[in-house]
Short mmCIF file of N, CA and C in Angstrom, two decimals:
data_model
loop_
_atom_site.label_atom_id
_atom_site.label_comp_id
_atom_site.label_asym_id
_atom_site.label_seq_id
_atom_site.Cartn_x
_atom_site.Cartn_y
_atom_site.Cartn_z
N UNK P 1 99.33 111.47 144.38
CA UNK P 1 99.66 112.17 143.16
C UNK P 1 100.67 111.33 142.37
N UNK P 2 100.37 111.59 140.89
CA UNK P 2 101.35 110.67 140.31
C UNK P 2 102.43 111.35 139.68
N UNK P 3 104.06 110.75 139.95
CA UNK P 3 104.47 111.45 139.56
C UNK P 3 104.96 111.70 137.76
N UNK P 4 105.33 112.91 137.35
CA UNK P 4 105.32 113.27 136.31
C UNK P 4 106.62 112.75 135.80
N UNK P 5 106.74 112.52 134.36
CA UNK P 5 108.00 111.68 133.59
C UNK P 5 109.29 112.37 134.19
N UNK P 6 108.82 113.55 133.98
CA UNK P 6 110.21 114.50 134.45
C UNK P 6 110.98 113.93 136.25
N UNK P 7 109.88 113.94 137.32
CA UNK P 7 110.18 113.42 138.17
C UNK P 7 110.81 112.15 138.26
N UNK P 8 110.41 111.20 137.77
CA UNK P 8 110.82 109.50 137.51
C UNK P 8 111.91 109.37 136.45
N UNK P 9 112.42 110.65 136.31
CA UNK P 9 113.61 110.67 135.34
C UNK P 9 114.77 111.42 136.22
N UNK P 10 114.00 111.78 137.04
CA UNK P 10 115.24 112.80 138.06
C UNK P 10 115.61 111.82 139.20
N UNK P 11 114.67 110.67 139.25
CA UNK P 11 114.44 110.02 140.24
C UNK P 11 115.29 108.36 140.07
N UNK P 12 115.92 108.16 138.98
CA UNK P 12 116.48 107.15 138.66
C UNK P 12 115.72 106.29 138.16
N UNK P 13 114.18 106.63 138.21
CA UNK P 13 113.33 105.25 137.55
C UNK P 13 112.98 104.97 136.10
N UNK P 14 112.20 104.26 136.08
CA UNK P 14 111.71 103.89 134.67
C UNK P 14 110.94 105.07 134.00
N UNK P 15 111.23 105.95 132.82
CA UNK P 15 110.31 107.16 132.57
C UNK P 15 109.79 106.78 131.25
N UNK P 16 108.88 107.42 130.51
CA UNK P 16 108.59 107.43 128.83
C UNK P 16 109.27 109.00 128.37
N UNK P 17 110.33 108.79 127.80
CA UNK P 17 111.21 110.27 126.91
C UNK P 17 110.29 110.81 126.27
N UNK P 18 109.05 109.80 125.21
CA UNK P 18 108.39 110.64 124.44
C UNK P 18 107.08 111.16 124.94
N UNK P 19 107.17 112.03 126.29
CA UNK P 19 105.88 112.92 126.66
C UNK P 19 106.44 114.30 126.07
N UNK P 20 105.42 115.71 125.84
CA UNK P 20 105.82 116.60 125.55
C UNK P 20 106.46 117.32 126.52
N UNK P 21 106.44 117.36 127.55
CA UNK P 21 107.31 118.18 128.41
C UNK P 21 108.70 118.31 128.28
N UNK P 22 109.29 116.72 128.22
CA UNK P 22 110.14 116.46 128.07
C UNK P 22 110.90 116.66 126.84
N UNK P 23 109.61 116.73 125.68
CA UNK P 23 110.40 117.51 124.26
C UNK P 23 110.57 118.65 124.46
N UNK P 24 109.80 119.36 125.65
CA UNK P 24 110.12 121.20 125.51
C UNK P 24 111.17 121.30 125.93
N UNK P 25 111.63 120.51 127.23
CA UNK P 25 113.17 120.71 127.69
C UNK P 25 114.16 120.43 126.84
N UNK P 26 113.70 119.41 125.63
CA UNK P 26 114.84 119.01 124.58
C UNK P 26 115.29 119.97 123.76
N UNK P 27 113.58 120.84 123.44
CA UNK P 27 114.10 121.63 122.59
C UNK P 27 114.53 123.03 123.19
N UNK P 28 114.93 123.26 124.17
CA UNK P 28 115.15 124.42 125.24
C UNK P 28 116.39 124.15 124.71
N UNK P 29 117.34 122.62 125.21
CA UNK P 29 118.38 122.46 125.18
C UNK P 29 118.93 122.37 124.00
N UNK P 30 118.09 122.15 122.47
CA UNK P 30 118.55 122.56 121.04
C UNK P 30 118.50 123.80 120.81
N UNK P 31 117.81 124.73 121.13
CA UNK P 31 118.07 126.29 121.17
C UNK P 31 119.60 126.30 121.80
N UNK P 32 119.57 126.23 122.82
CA UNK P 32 120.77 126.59 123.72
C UNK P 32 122.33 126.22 122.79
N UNK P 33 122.15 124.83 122.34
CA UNK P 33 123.49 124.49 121.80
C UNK P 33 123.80 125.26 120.05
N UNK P 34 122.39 125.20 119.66
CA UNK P 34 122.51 126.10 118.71
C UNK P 34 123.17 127.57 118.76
N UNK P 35 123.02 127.99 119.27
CA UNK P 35 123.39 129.31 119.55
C UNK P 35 124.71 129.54 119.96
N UNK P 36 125.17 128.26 120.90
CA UNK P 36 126.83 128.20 121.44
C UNK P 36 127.24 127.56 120.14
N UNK P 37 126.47 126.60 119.31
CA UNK P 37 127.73 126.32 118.33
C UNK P 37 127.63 127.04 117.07
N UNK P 38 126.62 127.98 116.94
CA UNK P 38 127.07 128.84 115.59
C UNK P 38 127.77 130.19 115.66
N UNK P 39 127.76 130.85 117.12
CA UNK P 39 128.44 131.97 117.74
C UNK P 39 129.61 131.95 117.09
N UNK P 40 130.17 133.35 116.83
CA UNK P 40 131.36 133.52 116.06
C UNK P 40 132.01 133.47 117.24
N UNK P 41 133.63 132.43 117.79
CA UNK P 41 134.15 132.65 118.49
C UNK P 41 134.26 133.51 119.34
N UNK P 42 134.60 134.65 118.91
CA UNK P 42 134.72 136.04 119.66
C UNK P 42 133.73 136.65 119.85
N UNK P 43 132.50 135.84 119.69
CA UNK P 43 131.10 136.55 120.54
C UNK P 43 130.83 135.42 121.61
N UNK P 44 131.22 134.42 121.00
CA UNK P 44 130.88 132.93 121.86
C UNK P 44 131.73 133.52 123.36
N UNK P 45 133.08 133.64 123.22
CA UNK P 45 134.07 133.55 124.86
C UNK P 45 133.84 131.90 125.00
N UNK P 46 134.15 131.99 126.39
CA UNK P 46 134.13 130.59 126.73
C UNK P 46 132.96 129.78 126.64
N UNK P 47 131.80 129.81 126.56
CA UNK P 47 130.55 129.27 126.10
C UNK P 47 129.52 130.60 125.92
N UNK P 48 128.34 129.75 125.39
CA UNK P 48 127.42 131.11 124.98
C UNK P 48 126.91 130.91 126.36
N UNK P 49 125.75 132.11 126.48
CA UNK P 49 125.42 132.74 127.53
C UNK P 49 123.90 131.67 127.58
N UNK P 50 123.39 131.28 126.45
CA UNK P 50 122.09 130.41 126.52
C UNK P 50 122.83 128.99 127.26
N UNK P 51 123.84 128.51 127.34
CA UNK P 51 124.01 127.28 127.62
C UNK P 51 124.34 127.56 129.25
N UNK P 52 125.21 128.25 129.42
CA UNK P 52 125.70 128.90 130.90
C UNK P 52 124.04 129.13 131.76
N UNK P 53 122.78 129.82 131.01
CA UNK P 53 121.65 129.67 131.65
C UNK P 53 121.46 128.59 132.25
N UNK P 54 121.37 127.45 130.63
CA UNK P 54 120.86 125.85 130.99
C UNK P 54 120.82 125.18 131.73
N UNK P 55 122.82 124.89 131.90
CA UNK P 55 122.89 124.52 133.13
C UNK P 55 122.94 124.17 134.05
N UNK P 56 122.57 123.11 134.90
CA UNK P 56 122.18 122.90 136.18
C UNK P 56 123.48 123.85 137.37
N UNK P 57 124.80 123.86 136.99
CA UNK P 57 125.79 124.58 137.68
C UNK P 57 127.11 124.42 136.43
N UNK P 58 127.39 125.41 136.92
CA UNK P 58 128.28 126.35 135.86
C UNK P 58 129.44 127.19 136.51
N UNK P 59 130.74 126.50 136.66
CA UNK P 59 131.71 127.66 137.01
C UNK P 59 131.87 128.81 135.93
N UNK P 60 132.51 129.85 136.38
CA UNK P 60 132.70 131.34 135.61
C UNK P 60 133.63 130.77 134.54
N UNK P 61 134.70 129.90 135.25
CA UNK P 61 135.42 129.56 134.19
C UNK P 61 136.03 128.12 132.83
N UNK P 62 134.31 127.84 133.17
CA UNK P 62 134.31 125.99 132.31
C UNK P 62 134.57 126.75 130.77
N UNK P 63 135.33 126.10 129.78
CA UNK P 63 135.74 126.58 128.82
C UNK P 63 134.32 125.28 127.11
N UNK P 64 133.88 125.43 127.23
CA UNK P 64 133.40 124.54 126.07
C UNK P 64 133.73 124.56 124.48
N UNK P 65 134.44 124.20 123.78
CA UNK P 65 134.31 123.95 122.41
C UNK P 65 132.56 123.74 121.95
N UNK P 66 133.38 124.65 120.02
CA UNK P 66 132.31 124.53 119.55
C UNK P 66 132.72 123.08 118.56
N UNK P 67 131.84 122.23 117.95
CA UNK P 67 130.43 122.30 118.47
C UNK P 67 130.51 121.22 119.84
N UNK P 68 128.83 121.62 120.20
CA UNK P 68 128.55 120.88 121.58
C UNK P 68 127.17 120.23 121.62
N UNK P 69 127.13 119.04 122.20
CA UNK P 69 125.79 118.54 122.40
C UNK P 69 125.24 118.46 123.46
N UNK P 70 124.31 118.69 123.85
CA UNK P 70 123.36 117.90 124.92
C UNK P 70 121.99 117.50 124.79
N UNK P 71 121.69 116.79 125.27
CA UNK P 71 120.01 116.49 125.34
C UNK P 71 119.21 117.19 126.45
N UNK P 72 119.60 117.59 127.67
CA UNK P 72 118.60 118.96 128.01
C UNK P 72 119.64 119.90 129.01
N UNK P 73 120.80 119.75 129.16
CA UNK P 73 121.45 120.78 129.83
C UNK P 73 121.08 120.99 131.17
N UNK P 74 119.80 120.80 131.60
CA UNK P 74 119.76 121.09 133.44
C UNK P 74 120.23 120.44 134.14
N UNK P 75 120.86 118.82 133.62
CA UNK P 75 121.58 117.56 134.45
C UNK P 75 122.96 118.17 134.91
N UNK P 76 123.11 118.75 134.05
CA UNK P 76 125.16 118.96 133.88
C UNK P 76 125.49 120.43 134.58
N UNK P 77 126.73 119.46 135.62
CA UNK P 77 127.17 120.33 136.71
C UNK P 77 128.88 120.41 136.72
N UNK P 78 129.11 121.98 136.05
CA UNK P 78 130.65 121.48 135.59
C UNK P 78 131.25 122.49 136.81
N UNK P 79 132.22 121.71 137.36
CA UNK P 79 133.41 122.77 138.40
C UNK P 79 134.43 123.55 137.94
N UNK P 80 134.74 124.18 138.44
CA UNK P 80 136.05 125.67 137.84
C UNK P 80 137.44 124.56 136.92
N UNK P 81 137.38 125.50 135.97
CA UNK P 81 138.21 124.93 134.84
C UNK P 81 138.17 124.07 133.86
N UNK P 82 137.07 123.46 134.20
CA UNK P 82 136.55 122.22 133.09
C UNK P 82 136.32 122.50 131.73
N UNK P 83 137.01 121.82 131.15
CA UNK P 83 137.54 121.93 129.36
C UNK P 83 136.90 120.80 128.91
N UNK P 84 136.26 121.31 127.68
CA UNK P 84 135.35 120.22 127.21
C UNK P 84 135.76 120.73 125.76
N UNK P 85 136.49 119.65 124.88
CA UNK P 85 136.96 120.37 123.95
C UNK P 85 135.96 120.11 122.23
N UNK P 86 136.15 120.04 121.20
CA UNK P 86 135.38 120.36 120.18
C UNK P 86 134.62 118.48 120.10
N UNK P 87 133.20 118.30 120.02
CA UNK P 87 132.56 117.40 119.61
C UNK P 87 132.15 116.80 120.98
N UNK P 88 132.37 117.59 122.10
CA UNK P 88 131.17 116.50 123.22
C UNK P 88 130.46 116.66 122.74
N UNK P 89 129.82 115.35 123.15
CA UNK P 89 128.26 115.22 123.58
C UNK P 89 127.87 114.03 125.06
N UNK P 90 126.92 115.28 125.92
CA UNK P 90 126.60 115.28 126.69
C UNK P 90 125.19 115.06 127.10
N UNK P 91 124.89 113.49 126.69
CA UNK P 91 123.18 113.07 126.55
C UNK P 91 122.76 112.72 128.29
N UNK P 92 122.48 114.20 128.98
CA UNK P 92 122.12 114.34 129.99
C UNK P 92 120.45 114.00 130.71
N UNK P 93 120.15 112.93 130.72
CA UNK P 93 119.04 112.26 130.94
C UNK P 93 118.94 112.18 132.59
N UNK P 94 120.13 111.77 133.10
CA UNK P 94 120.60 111.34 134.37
C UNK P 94 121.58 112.63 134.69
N UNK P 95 121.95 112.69 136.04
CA UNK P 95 122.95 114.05 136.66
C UNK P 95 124.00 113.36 135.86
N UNK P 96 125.31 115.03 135.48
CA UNK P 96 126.42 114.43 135.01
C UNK P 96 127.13 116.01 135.96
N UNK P 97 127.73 115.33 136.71
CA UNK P 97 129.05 116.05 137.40
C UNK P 97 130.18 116.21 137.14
N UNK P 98 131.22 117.13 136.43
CA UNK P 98 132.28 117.09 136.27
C UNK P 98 133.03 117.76 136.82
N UNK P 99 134.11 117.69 138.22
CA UNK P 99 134.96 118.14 138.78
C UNK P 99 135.80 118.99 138.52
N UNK P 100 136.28 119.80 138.90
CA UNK P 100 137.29 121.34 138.76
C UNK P 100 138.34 120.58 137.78
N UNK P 101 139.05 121.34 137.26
CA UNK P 101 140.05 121.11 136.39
C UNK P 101 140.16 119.74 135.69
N UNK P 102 139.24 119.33 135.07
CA UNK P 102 138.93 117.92 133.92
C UNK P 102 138.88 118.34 132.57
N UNK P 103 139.52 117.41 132.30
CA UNK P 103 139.34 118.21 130.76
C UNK P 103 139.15 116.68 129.81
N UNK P 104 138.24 117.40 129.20
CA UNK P 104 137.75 115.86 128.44
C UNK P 104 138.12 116.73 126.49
N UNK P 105 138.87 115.28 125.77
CA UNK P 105 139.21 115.49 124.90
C UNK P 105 138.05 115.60 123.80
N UNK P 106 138.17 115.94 121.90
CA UNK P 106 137.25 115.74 121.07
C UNK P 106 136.81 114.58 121.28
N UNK P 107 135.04 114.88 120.76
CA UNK P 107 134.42 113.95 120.49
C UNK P 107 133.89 113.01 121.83
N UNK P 108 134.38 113.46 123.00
CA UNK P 108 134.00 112.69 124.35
C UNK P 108 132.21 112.32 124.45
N UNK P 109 131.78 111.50 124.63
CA UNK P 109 130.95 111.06 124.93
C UNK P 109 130.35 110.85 126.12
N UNK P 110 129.13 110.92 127.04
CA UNK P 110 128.47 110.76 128.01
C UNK P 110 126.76 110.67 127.60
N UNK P 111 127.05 109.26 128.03
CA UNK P 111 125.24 108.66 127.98
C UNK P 111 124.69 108.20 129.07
N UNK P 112 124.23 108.95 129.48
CA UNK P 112 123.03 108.51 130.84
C UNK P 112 122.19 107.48 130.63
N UNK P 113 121.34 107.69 129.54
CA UNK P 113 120.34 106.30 129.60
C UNK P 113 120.39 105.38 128.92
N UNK P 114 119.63 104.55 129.78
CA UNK P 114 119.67 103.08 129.19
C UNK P 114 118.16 102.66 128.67
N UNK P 115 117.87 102.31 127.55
CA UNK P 115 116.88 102.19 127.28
C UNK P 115 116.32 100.49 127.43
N UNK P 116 115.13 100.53 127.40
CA UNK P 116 114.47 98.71 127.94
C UNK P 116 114.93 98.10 127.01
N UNK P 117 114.91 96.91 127.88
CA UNK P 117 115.40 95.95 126.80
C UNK P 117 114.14 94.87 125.96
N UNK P 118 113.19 95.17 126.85
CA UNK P 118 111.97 94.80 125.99
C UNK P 118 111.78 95.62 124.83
N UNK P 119 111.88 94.96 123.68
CA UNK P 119 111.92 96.11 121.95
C UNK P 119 109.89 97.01 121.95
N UNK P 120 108.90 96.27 122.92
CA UNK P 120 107.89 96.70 123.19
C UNK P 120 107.96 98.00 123.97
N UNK P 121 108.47 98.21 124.77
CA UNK P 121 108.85 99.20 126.04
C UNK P 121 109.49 99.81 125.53
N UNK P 122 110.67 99.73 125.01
CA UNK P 122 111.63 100.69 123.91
C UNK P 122 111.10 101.17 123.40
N UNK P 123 110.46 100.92 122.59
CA UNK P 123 109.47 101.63 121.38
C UNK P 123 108.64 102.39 121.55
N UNK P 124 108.10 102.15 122.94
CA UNK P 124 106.84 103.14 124.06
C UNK P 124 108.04 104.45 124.46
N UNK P 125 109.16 104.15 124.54
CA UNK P 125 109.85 104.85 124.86
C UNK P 125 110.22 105.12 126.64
N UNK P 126 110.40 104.33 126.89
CA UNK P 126 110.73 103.84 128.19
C UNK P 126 112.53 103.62 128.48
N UNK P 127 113.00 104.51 129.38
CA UNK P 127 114.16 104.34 129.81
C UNK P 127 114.30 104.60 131.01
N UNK P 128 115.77 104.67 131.88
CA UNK P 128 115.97 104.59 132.53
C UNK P 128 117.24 105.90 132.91
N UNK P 129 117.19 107.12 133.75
CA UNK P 129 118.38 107.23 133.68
C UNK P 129 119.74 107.04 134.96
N UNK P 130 120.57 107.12 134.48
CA UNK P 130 121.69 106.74 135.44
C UNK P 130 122.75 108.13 136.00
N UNK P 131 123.42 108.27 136.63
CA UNK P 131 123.90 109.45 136.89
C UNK P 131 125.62 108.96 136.03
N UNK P 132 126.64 110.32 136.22
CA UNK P 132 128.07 109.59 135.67
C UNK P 132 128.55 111.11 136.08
N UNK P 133 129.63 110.51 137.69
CA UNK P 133 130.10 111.35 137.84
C UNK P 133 131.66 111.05 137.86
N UNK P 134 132.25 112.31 137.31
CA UNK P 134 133.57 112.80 137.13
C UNK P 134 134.14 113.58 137.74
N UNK P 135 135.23 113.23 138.71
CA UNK P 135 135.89 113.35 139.81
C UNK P 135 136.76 115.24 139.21
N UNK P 136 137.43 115.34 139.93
CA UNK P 136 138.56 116.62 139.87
C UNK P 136 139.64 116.13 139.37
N UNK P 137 140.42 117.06 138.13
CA UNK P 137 141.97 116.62 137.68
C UNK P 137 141.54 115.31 136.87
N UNK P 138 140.78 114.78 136.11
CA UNK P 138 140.99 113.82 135.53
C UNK P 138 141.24 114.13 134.00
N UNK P 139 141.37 113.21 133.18
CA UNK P 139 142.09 113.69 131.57
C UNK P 139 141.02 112.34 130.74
N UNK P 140 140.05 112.68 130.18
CA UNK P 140 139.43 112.04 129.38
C UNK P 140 140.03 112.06 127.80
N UNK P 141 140.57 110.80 127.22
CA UNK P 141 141.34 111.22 125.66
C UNK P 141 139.96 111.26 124.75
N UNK P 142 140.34 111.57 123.90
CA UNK P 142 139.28 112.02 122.87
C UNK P 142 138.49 110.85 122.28
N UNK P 143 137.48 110.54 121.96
CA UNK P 143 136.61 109.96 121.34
C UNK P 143 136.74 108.78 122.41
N UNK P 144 136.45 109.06 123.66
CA UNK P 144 136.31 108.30 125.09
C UNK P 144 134.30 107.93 125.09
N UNK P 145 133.92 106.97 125.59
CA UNK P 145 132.59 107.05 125.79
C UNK P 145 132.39 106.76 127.25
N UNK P 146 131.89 107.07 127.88
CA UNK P 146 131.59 106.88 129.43
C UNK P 146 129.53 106.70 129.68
N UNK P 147 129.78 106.06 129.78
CA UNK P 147 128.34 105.02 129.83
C UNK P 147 127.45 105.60 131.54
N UNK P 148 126.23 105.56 131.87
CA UNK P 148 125.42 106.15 132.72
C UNK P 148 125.70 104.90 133.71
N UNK P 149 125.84 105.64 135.17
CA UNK P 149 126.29 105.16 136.43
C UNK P 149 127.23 104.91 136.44
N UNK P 150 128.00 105.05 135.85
CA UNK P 150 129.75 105.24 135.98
C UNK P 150 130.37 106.51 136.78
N UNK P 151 131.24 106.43 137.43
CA UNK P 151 131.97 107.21 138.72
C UNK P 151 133.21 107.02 138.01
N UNK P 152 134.17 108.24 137.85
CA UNK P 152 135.24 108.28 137.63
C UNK P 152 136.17 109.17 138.58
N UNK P 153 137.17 108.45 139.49
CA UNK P 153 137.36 109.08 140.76
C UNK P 153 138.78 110.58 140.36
N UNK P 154 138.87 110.83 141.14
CA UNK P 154 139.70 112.37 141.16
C UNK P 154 141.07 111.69 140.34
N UNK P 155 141.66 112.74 139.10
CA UNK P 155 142.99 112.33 138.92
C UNK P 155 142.85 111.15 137.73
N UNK P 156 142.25 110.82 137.49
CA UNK P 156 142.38 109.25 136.81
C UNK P 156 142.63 109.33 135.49
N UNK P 157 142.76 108.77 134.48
CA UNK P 157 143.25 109.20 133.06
C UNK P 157 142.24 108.17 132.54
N UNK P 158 141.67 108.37 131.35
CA UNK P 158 140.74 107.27 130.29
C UNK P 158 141.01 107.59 129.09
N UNK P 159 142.10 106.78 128.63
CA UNK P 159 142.70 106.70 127.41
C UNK P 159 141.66 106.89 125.99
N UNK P 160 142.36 107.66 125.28
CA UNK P 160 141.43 107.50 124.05
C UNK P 160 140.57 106.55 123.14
N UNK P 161 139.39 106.86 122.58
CA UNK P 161 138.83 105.61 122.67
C UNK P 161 138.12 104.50 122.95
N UNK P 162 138.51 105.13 124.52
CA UNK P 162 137.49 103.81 125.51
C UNK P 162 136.64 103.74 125.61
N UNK P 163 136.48 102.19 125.97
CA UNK P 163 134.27 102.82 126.49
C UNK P 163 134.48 102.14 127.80
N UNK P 164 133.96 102.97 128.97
CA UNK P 164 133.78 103.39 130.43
C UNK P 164 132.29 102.69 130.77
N UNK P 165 132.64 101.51 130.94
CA UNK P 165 131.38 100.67 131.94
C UNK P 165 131.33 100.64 133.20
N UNK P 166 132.53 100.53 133.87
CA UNK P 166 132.29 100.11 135.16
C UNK P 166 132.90 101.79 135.61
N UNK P 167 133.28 101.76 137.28
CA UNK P 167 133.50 103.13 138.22
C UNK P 167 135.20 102.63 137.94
N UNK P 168 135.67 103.85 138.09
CA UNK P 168 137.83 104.04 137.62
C UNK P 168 137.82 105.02 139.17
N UNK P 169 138.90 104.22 139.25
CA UNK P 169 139.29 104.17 140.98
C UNK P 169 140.01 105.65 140.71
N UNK P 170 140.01 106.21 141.96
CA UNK P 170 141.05 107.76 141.66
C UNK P 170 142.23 107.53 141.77
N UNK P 171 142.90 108.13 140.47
CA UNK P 171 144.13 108.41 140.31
C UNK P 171 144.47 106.76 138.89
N UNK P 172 143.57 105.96 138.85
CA UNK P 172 144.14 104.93 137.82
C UNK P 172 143.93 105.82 136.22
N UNK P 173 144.53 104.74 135.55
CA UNK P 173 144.69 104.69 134.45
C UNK P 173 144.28 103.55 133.56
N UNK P 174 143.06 103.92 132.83
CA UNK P 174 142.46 102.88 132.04
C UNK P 174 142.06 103.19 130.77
N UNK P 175 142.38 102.04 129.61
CA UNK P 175 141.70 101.72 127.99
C UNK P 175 141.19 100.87 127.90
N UNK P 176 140.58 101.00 126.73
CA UNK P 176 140.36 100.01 125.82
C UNK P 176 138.99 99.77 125.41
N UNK P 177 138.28 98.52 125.60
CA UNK P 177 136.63 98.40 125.13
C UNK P 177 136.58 96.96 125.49
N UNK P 178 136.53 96.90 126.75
CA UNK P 178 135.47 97.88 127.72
C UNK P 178 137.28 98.26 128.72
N UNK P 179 136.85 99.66 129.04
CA UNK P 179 138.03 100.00 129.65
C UNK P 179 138.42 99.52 130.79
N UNK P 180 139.96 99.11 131.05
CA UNK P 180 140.27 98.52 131.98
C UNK P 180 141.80 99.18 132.72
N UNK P 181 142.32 98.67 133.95
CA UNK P 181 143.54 99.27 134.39
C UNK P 181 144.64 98.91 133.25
N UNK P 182 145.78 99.93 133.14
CA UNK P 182 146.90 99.24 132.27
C UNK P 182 147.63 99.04 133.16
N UNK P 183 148.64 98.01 132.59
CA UNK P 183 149.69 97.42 133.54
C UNK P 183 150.78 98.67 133.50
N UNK P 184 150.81 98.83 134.49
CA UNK P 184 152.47 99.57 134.42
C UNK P 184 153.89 99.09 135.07
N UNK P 185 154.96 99.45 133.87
CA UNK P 185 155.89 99.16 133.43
C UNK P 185 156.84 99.11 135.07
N UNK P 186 157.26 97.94 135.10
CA UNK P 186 158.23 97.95 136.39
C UNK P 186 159.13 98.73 135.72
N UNK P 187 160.11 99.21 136.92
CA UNK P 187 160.90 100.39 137.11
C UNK P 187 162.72 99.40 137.46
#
């Protein structure tokens, strides 16, 4: 049996984005954000109830700003307390895990896939996705990008700004483009 795009996309391999299945889940997941980001606050609460479906795992108490993005919502697995504040986007192609008490600033970014680098294959629509997981207690600054197969370990800080290529050891502290450790200040 062969497997289906959806599988070879769950599976880390090479998939084509543009089959329809994969647009129904897209547009599952544009319903969903629609609805959390036009909700009048005080009907919204901490996220709408269509995105909390979506999903893949959902503590009672992940807090999301409006507005919010994703590309299909079943990748993303947030732990108790996770603050995601106004302008993620969360292009969930690949698993995205985010650990208990993280709080990622405006405008945070997360991109799972990587698309071919053949402009032929690209165009067929051929990618790849990667997973990007985010440890417990970490502090993402705002308009941060964190790139697919990236590991960001428990505790760690990613300065505003950055873009997140490689895995951030737990508990460091890194900026810049492409983000790296900062030196800290002898004592």
């Amino acid at each position: 049996m062969t497997a289906s795009e959806r599988d070879k996309m769950a599976a880390g391999e090479w998939y084509s984005c543009l089959v329809d299945e994969l647009e129904a889940l897209r547009m599952t997941a544009r319903v969903a954000v629609h609805q959390h980001n036009t909700m009048a606050p005080i009907e919204r609460g901490d996220m709408a109830s269509a995105l909390r479906v979506l999903f893949g795992a959902v503590a009672d108490d992940v807090f999301i700003e409006a507005p919010f993005h994703c590309s299909y919502g079943i990748n993303i697995h947030l732990g108790a307390r996770v603050y995601l504040n106004a302008g993620c986007t969360i292009l969930d192609s690949g698993r995205v895990a985010i650990g208990a008490g993280t709080m990622l600033g405006p405008n945070v970014q997360i991109y799972c896939a990587e698309h071919h680098r053949d402009a032929v294959l690209r165009g067929q629509g051929l990618e790849v996705a990667k997973p990007v997981t985010i440890g417990a207690d970490v502090w993402i600054g705002g308009g941060a990008i964190i790139l697919g197969g990236v590991t960001i370990g428990d505790g760690a800080i990613v300065g505003a700004g950055s873009v997140v290529t490689k895995d951030v050891a737990a508990g460091a502290v890194v900026a810049g483009n492409p983000a790296r450790p900062l030196r800290r200040a002898s004592t």
